[in-house]
Amino acid sequence: MDHATSTNAAVQTQLDRLWSLSPGADILGLERITALLDRLGNPQHRLPPTIHVAGTNGKGSTCAFLRSAIEAAGLTAHVYTSPHLVRFNERIRLAGRLIEDEALAALLEDVLDAADEGAEGIGASFFEVTTAAAFLAFSRTPADACIIEVGLGGRLDATNVLTHPIATGIAQLGIDHQSFLGDTAEAIAGEKAGIAKAGVPLITMRYPRSVTQRVAEVAQAAGATVLPTGTDWRFTVEADRLIYTDTAGQIETPLPTLAGPHQPENLSLAIALLRHQTALSIPHEAYTAAALHTRWPARMQRLHAGPLTALLPPGSQLWLDGGHNPAAAAAISATLDAIAHPASGAARCIWCWGCSPIRIHSACSPPSPASPPRSTLCPCPAMSIIPLPHSPPSRTTSGWPRIPPPMSQALS
């Protein structure tokens, strides 16, 4: 989400200014971010070697694996990701550490003041100001590498002012943000591939043929070299090992500790990104460290002892994930199948699903695990809660899931 609060008064003052921004908030484009960065002295041209990652799902996990591998190699990395979960500071990591409140307040003030200069200002959006702030902070602080996660799409995303990354990558692709990116998988893929740069390797995953072709067309037009999985690199999962192979050789790592059958592919993408650039030297053992020690909260995260788990029957597990589109729902379902139906015996699974109305109209209802779960409702402020019954959610004549009654009625 874009809204943020802070216990630090100076930070909150700037967050209030940031939250008040409305012009350009729902418009993609590079004009405003380019103008804003120009007022700030174009810090995007003074970053450490940068890896730029797009994708519908998995790009955040890929960035987390990248950071772990780089740091395990004894190097430091700036990281820019979105959105934040709890604190705005999570978006900007300086040389391995979340930006401190004092530095964040001054940084946002500088960028917001620059955006407000002139009779009408630039009209920069929340994300554009945040991106400019991150680039400015990264340009002022030494580090060995920089990892940038695309916010939305790619071609017109505010992060796409980067001109000379050392590698670019596209994680899994799917249908999401159609009002911005298009209604087909091919159109969305074309927007994501817009981060391709001349002479820079574009590392991609396995997609349907038409999507692969669209990515290749956009990359070719940009002068980038596409290195897809299955051709220039590949991976397999054997027992408890991930085996990655490319023209330079083979790497074996343990399976990622991040839960889900999709995470080996995200780890492999991170390995491929690092193996197809020359600015950073990453030893093999760093990839093992990335597999074992990467943490990425709210991505199939098991919550341990605390106030929520205390409400559950003994022996229960509580898992949290922020998936918000059909492909993510399928990945969650596959992961829950493994969790709720281990070889030792089946377990009952209860879904609690909250989403905003716009997500309802994206038809992002999760599929049921192999054995039907018991459905439930739970409070979720400012969101609509969809109970997942034993069969797929009922749909209106327009094809979208019905919105349930208010919580007071649903629980009466």
PDB file of C-alpha atoms in Angstrom, residues 36 43 61 78 106 149 151 175 179 199 227 233 240 242 249 254 256 271 292 343 368 378 381 397:
ATOM      1  CA  LEU A  36      12.150  15.412 -10.744  1.00  0.00           C
ATOM      2  CA  PRO A  43      21.280  10.642  -9.028  1.00  0.00           C
ATOM      3  CA  SER A  61      11.602 -12.884  -3.773  1.00  0.00           C
ATOM      4  CA  HIS A  78      21.329  -1.058  -1.879  1.00  0.00           C
ATOM      5  CA  ALA A 106      15.609  14.716   5.478  1.00  0.00           C
ATOM      6  CA  GLU A 149      12.478  -3.872  -8.137  1.00  0.00           C
ATOM      7  CA  GLY A 151       6.906  -1.042  -9.163  1.00  0.00           C
ATOM      8  CA  ILE A 175      -2.548 -11.192 -15.538  1.00  0.00           C
ATOM      9  CA  SER A 179      -6.135  -1.100 -16.542  1.00  0.00           C
ATOM     10  CA  GLY A 199      23.761  -4.508 -24.724  1.00  0.00           C
ATOM     11  CA  LEU A 227      18.719 -15.374 -22.050  1.00  0.00           C
ATOM     12  CA  TRP A 233      20.353 -21.636 -18.386  1.00  0.00           C
ATOM     13  CA  ASP A 240      16.414 -31.767  -1.487  1.00  0.00           C
ATOM     14  CA  LEU A 242      18.471 -27.395  -6.641  1.00  0.00           C
ATOM     15  CA  GLY A 249      29.085 -24.833 -15.377  1.00  0.00           C
ATOM     16  CA  PRO A 254      19.917 -26.755  -0.924  1.00  0.00           C
ATOM     17  CA  PRO A 256      15.287 -22.499  -0.558  1.00  0.00           C
ATOM     18  CA  ILE A 271      21.567 -17.073  -9.766  1.00  0.00           C
ATOM     19  CA  LEU A 292      19.413 -21.145   3.282  1.00  0.00           C
ATOM     20  CA  ALA A 343       2.709 -37.706   3.171  1.00  0.00           C
ATOM     21  CA  SER A 368      -8.940 -24.694  -3.554  1.00  0.00           C
ATOM     22  CA  CYS A 378     -12.054 -12.690   9.352  1.00  0.00           C
ATOM     23  CA  PRO A 381     -10.037  -3.204   7.666  1.00  0.00           C
ATOM     24  CA  THR A 397     -23.761 -12.821 -14.390  1.00  0.00           C
TER      25      THR A 397
END
